[in-house]
Structures are given as structure tokens and as C-alpha cells.
Short mmCIF file of C-alpha atoms in Angstrom, two decimals:
data_model
loop_
_atom_site.label_atom_id
_atom_site.label_comp_id
_atom_site.label_asym_id
_atom_site.label_seq_id
_atom_site.Cartn_x
_atom_site.Cartn_y
_atom_site.Cartn_z
CA TYR A 1 -0.22 0.10 -0.19
CA ALA A 2 2.56 2.09 1.01
CA PHE A 3 4.90 2.13 -2.26
CA ARG A 4 1.07 2.38 -4.34
CA VAL A 5 0.33 5.98 -2.11
CA ASN A 6 4.60 7.15 -2.72
CA LEU A 7 3.59 6.07 -6.76
CA ARG A 8 0.54 7.67 -7.50
CA ALA A 9 1.76 11.13 -4.60
CA ALA A 10 5.16 11.20 -7.11
CA LEU A 11 3.42 10.14 -10.75
CA ALA A 12 0.64 13.79 -9.22
CA ARG A 13 4.04 15.67 -9.38
CA ASP A 14 5.03 14.76 -12.67
CA GLU A 15 8.80 14.01 -11.30
CA ARG A 16 10.18 12.20 -14.39
CA PRO A 17 13.88 13.57 -15.40
CA PRO A 18 13.07 14.67 -18.86
CA PRO A 19 13.91 13.47 -21.99
CA PRO A 20 17.73 12.67 -22.53
CA SER A 21 18.03 15.77 -25.59
CA THR A 22 16.49 18.96 -22.88
CA TYR A 23 19.27 17.60 -20.97
CA VAL A 24 21.22 18.34 -23.98
CA GLN A 25 19.60 21.69 -24.56
CA THR A 26 19.61 22.57 -21.08
CA PHE A 27 23.93 22.35 -21.31
CA ARG A 28 24.29 24.77 -24.69
CA ALA A 29 21.70 26.77 -23.12
CA THR A 30 24.40 27.32 -20.79
CA GLY A 31 26.97 28.07 -22.30
CA CYS A 32 29.37 25.04 -23.24
CA PRO A 33 28.93 24.63 -27.07
CA GLY A 34 29.66 20.50 -27.10
CA ASP A 35 27.05 17.00 -26.65
CA PRO A 36 27.85 15.82 -23.23
CA PRO A 37 28.32 11.92 -22.50
CA TRP A 38 25.35 9.29 -22.00
CA HIS A 39 26.95 8.58 -18.78
CA LEU A 40 26.69 12.50 -17.50
CA ILE A 41 23.52 12.29 -18.72
CA VAL A 42 22.42 9.04 -17.04
CA ARG A 43 24.30 10.91 -13.73
CA TRP A 44 21.90 13.66 -14.01
CA ARG A 45 18.47 12.31 -14.86
CA SER A 46 19.06 10.86 -11.00
CA HIS A 47 18.71 14.48 -9.75
CA ARG A 48 16.90 16.92 -8.95
CA ALA A 49 17.40 19.57 -11.40
CA ALA A 50 18.01 22.69 -9.41
CA PHE A 51 21.20 20.02 -8.67
CA VAL A 52 21.82 19.50 -12.46
CA PHE A 53 21.83 23.02 -13.42
CA ALA A 54 24.86 24.22 -10.65
CA ASP A 55 27.05 21.04 -12.02
CA MET A 56 26.23 21.93 -15.81
CA HIS A 57 26.89 25.33 -14.64
CA GLU A 58 30.07 24.72 -13.10
CA TYR A 59 31.54 22.59 -16.39
CA CYS A 60 31.04 26.37 -18.10
CA SER A 61 32.38 28.00 -15.41
CA ALA A 62 35.70 25.69 -15.17
CA SER A 63 36.04 26.13 -19.08
CA MET A 64 35.61 29.86 -19.52
CA SER A 65 38.28 30.74 -16.46
CA GLY A 66 40.43 28.30 -17.62
CA ILE A 67 40.30 26.24 -14.58
CA ALA A 68 38.20 22.88 -15.71
CA THR A 69 40.35 20.15 -15.64
CA ASP A 70 41.02 17.97 -19.42
CA GLU A 71 37.76 15.83 -19.15
CA GLN A 72 35.50 18.93 -18.06
CA ASN A 73 37.06 20.39 -21.19
CA ARG A 74 36.14 17.78 -23.05
CA VAL A 75 32.58 17.41 -21.10
CA CYS A 76 32.05 21.62 -22.02
CA CYS A 77 33.42 21.75 -25.27
CA GLY A 78 33.26 18.24 -26.89
CA HIS A 79 36.59 17.44 -29.55
CA LEU A 80 36.69 21.43 -29.86
CA ALA A 81 38.85 23.45 -28.14
CA CYS A 82 36.42 26.30 -26.69
CA THR A 83 36.52 28.88 -24.27
CA PRO A 84 32.81 29.77 -23.13
CA GLN A 85 32.67 33.80 -23.79
CA SER A 86 29.61 33.68 -21.25
CA CYS A 87 28.21 30.94 -19.05
CA SER A 88 24.55 31.07 -17.93
CA HIS A 89 22.33 28.96 -14.58
CA GLN A 90 19.92 27.59 -15.64
CA THR A 91 16.89 27.65 -14.54
CA SER A 92 14.68 25.81 -15.97
CA TRP A 93 14.99 22.93 -18.75
CA GLN A 94 15.47 24.10 -22.31
CA GLN A 95 13.27 22.19 -24.67
CA THR A 96 14.07 20.00 -28.13
CA LYS A 97 12.50 21.79 -31.21
CA GLU A 98 14.33 18.17 -32.75
CA MET A 99 11.28 16.78 -36.28
CA LEU A 100 11.58 13.66 -37.82
CA LEU A 101 10.26 13.60 -40.77
CA VAL A 102 8.90 10.35 -42.52
CA HIS A 103 7.52 10.29 -46.06
CA HIS A 104 3.86 9.07 -46.23
CA LYS A 105 3.85 5.18 -46.16
CA ARG A 106 7.76 5.28 -46.90
CA ALA A 107 8.54 4.86 -43.22
CA PRO A 108 10.28 1.86 -42.21
CA ASP A 109 9.14 -1.17 -39.86
CA TRP A 110 10.36 -0.38 -36.84
CA PHE A 111 9.20 3.47 -37.58
CA ASN A 112 5.52 2.18 -37.77
CA THR A 113 5.91 -0.09 -34.46
CA LEU A 114 6.95 3.07 -32.19
CA ASP A 115 5.08 3.84 -28.85
CA TRP A 116 3.80 7.00 -29.95
CA ARG A 117 2.05 7.94 -26.30
CA ILE A 118 5.42 7.40 -24.61
CA PRO A 119 6.09 11.12 -23.18
CA GLU A 120 8.98 11.96 -25.40
CA ALA A 121 7.46 11.08 -28.40
CA VAL A 122 4.98 13.91 -29.90
CA ILE A 123 3.44 13.83 -32.72
CA VAL A 124 3.08 17.17 -35.47
#
């Protein structure tokens, strides 16, 4: 019974983590041009938004000030050498505007078997 009550409460607050693409967009909005590695997104998904925003900002700030480790710089800049011009501490998720276009009646079989009820998928 306690599990069901906690589950209902969590669902009512909609505490599900956003999709991975939202983490990438939010990270870029912070000031880092690179894509965060998958292992970092997985770690962020287990934390609250405020922690994630602070961590993202730390990567950018360290790279901008020149005190970043090689790993921090790689996360912030990707495979490019960069120094962010400015860093912006995020307070909300930046939504992705990515889209997949498929020609009518030319969709591959895997596309037709997708479950479009998942929260990350939006059909336009």
C-alpha cells in the first residue's frame, strides 16, 4: 500500500526526468557548445533539477575561467578547443525542437512499431 501511495504522489508531481535531448539543450544554453556524454546524462537523471543546473554551470564556469581539467573541458567543448564567452545558470529545462520527418507511406518497419504514447514523443 505504501508503495502505491508514494508512486501516485510521485506521478501526481510528475517527477519523471526529462528526455536526454532536454539535458543536451539545457547544457548548451548554459554556455558549453559540446554535447554532454551519455554517462553524465544518466547521472544527471538521478538528481533534482537544481543540482543538475548547478553541475552544468560548473562545467561551463571551469572551462571559461581556464581551471577546468581536461575531462571537464572535453565535456563542455566536445572535441573542439573552446573557451565559453559566458555562462548562464539555468533555472528551467530548455526544450528540444528536434523533429523526425518521414515521407508518407515510406516509413521503415521499425518506425511503424514505435509506441507514440511515451512522454518524449510528440506527433505533429
